[in-house]
Coordinates of N, CA and C in Angstrom, one line a residue:
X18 N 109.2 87.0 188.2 CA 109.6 87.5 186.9 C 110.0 88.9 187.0
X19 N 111.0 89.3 186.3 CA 111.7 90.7 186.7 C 111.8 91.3 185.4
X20 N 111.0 92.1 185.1 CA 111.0 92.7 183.6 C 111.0 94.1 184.0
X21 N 110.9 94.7 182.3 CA 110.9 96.2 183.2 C 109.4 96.9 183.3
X22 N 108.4 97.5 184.1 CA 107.6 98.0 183.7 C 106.9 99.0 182.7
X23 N 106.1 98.7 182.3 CA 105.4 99.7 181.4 C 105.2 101.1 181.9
X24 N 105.9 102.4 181.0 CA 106.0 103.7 181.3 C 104.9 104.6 180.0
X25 N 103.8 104.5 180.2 CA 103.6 105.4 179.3 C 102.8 107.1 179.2
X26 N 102.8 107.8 178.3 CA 102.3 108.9 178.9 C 101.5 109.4 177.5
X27 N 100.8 110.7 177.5 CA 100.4 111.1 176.7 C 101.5 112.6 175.8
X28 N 101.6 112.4 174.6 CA 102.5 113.1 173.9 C 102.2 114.6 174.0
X29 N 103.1 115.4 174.1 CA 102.9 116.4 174.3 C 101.8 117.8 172.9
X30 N 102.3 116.9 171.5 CA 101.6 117.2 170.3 C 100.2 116.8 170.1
X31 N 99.9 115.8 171.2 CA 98.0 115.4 171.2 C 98.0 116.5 172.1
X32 N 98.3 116.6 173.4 CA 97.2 117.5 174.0 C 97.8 119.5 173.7
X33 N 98.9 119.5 173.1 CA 98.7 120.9 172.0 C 97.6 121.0 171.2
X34 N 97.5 119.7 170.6 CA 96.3 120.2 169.4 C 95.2 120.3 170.1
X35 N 94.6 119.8 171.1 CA 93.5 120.2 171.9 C 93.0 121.5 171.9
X36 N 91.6 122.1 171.8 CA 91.4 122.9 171.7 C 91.1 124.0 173.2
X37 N 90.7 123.0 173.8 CA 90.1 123.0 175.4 C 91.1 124.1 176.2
X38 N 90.5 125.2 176.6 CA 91.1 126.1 177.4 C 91.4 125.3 178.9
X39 N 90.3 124.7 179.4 CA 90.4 124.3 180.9 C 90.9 123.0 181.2
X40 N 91.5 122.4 179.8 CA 92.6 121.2 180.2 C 91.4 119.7 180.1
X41 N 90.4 120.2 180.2 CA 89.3 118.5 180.6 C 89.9 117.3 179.5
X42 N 90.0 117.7 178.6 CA 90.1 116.4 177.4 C 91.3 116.2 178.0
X43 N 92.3 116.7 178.2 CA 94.1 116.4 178.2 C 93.9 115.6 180.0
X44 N 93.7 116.0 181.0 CA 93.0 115.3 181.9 C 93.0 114.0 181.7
X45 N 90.9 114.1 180.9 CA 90.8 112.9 180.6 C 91.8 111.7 179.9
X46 N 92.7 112.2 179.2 CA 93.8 111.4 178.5 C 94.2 110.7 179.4
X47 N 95.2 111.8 180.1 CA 96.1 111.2 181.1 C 95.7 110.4 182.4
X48 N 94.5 110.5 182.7 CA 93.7 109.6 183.4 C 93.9 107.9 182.8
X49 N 93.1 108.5 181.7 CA 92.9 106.7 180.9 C 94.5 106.4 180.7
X50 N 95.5 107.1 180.2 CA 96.9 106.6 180.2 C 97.2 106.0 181.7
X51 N 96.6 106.8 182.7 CA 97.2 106.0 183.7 C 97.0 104.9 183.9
X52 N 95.1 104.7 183.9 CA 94.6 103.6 184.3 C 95.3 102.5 183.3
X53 N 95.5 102.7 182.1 CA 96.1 102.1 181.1 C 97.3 101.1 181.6
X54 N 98.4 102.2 182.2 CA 99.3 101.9 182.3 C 99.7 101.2 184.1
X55 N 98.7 101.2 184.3 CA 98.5 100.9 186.0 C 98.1 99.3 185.7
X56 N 96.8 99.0 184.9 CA 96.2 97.9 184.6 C 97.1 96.7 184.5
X57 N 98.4 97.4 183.0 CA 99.2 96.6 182.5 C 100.4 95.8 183.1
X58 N 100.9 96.9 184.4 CA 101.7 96.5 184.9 C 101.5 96.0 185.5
X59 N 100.0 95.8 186.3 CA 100.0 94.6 187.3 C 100.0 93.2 186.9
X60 N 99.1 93.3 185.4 CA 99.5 92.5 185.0 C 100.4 91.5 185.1
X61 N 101.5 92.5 184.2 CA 102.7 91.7 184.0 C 103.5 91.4 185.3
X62 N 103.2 92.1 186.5 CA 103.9 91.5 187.5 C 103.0 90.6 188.5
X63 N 102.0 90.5 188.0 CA 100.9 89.2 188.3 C 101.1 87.3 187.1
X64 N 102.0 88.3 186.5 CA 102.4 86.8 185.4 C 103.5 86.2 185.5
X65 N 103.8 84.6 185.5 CA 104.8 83.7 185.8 C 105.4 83.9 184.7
X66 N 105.5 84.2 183.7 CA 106.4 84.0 182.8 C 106.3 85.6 181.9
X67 N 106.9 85.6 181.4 CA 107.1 86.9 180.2 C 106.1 86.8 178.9
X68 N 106.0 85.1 178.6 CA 104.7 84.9 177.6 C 103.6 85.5 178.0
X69 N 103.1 84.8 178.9 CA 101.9 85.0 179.8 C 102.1 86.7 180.1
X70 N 102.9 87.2 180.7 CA 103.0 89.1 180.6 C 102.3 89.5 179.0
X71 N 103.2 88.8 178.1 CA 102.8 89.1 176.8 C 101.5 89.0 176.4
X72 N 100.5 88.2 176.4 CA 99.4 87.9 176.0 C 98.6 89.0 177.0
X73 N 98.7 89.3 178.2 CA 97.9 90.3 178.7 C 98.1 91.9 177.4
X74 N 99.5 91.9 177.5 CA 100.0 92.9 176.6 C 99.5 92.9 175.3
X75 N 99.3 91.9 174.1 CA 98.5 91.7 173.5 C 97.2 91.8 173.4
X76 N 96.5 91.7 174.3 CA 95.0 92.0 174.7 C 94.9 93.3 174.5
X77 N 95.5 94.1 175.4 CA 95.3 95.5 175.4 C 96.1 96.1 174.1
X78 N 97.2 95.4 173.2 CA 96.9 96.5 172.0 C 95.9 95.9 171.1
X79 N 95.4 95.2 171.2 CA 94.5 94.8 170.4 C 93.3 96.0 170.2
X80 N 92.5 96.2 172.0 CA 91.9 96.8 172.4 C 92.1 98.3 171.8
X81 N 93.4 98.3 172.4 CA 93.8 99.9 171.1 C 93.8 100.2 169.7
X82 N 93.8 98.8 169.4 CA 93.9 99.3 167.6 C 92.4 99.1 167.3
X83 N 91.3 98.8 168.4 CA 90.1 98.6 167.6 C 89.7 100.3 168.6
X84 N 90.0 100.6 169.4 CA 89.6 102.1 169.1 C 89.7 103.2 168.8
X85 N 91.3 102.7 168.0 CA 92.1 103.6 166.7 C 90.8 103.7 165.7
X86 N 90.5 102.4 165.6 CA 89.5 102.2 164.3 C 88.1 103.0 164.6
X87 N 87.6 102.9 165.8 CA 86.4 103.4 166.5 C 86.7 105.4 166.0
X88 N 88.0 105.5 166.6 CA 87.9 106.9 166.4 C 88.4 107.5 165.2
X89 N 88.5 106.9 164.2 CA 89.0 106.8 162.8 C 87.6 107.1 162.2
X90 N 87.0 106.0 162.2 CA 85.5 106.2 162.0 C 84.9 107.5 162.1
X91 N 85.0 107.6 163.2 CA 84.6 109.4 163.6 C 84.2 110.3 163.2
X92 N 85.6 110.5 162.2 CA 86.0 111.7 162.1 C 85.6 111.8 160.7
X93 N 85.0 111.1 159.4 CA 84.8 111.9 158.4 C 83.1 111.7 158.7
X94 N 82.4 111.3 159.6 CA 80.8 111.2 160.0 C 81.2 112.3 161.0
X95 N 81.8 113.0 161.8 CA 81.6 114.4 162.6 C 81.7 115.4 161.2
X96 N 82.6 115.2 160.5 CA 83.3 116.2 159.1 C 81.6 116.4 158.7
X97 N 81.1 115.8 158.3 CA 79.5 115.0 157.6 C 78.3 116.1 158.2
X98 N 78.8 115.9 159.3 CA 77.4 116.3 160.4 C 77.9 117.8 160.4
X99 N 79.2 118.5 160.4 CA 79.4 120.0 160.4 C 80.1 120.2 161.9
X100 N 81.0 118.6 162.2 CA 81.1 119.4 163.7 C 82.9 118.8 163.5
X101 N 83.5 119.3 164.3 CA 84.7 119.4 164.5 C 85.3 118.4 165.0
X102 N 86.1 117.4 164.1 CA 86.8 116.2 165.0 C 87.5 116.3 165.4
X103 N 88.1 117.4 166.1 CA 89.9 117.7 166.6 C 90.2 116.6 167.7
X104 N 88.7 116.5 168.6 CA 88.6 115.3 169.7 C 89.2 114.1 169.1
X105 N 88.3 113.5 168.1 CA 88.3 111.9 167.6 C 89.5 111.9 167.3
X106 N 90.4 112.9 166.6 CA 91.6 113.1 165.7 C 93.0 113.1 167.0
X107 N 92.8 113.6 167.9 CA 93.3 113.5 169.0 C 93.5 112.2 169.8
X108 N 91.9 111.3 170.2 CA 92.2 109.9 170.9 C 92.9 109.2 169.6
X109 N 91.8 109.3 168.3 CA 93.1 108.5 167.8 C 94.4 108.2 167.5
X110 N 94.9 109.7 167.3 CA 96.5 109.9 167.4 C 96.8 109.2 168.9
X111 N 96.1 109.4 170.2 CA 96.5 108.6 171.1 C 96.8 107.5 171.5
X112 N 95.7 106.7 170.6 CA 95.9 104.9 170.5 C 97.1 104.7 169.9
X113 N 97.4 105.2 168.5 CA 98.3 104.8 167.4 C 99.3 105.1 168.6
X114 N 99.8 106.4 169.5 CA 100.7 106.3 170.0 C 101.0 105.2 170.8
X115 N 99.7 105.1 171.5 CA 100.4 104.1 173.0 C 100.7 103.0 172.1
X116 N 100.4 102.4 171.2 CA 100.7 101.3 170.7 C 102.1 101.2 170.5
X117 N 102.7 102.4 169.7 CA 103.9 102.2 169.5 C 104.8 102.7 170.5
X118 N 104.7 103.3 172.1 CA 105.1 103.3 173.4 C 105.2 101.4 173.6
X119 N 104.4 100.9 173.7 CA 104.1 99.3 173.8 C 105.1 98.7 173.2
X120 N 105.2 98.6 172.2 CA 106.1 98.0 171.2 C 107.4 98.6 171.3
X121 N 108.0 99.5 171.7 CA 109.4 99.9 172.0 C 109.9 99.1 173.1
X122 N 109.5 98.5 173.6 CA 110.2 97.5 174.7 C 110.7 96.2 174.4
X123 N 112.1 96.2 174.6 CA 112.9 95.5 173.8 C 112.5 93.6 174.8
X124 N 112.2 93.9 175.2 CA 111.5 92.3 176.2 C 110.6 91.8 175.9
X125 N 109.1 93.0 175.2 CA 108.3 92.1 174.8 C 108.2 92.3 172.9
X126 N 109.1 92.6 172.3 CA 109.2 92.5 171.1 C 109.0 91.3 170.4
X127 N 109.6 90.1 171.0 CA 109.6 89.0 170.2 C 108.1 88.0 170.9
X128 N 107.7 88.3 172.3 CA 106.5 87.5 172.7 C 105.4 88.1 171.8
X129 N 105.3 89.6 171.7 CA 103.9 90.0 171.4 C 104.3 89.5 169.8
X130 N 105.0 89.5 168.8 CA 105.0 88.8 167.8 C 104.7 87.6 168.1
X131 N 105.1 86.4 168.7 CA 104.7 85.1 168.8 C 103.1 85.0 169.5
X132 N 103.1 85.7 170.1 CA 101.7 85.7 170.5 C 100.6 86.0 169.2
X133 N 100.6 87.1 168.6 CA 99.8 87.2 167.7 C 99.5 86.3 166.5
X134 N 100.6 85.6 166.4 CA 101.3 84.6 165.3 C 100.4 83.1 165.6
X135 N 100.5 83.0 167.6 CA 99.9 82.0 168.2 C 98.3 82.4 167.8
X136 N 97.7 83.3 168.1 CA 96.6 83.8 168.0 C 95.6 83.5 166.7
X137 N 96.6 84.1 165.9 CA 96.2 83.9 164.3 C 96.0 82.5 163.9
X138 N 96.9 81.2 164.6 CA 96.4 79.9 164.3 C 95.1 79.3 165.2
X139 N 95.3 79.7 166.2 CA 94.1 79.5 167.5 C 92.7 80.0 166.6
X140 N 92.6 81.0 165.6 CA 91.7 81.6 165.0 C 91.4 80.5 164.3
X141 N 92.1 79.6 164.0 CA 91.8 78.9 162.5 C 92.5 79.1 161.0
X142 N 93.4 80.0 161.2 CA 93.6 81.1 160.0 C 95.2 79.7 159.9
X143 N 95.1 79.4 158.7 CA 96.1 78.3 158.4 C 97.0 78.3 157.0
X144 N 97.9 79.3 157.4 CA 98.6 79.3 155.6 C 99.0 78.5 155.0
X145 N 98.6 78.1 153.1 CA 99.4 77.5 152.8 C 98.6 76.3 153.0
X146 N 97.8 76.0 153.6 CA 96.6 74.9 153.5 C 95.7 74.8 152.6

């Protein structure tokens, strides 16, 4: 299967807003972006079909949007406690990104919709019934 690989990186406006003189948080980003983006692509060039690419791809934004939510959470309980969410405010700007890095690929546009669509009935979830 000959698709194009997944390219993503970390935005230049998350690791500005960092506060960190010695780079560690922005590091650690681009680390997990790699592993991220290293993961995915074997994936999809470990998959027979572009569906099957798809549902690995689906897996992992899923993963991202539940720890958009994780570090969403965060940030008005750090606000609470007196400490500074620029961190949590940061990963989460980074999920919401990779997500929409993910979704700019004009190949898996229409699987990761049908996948989630497939997903949502596999749940049980049955419109209109």
């Amino acid at each position: 299967m000959a698709v194009e690989p997944l390219s993503l990186g970390v935005p230049k406006p998350i690791i500005d807003s960092l506060p960190e003189a010695d780079g560690t948080a922005a590091q650690d980003m681009q680390r997990a972006v790699e592993g991220l983006e290293t993961r995915l692509n074997r994936a999809i060039e470990g998959a027979d079909t572009e569906s099957e690419a798809a549902g690995y791809v689906v897996d992992a934004l899923e993963r991202l949007e539940g720890h958009y939510e994780r570090y969403d959470e965060f940030i008005p309980e750090l606000r609470a406690w007196g400490q500074s969410p620029i961190y949590a405010i940061a990963w989460r700007n980074l999920q919401a990104d990779l997500i929409l890095q993910i979704e700019e690929y004009e190949w898996l546009k229409p699987h990761i919709d049908r996948e989630r669509n497939l997903r949502l009935v596999e749940d049980g979830i049955r419109f209109g019934k």
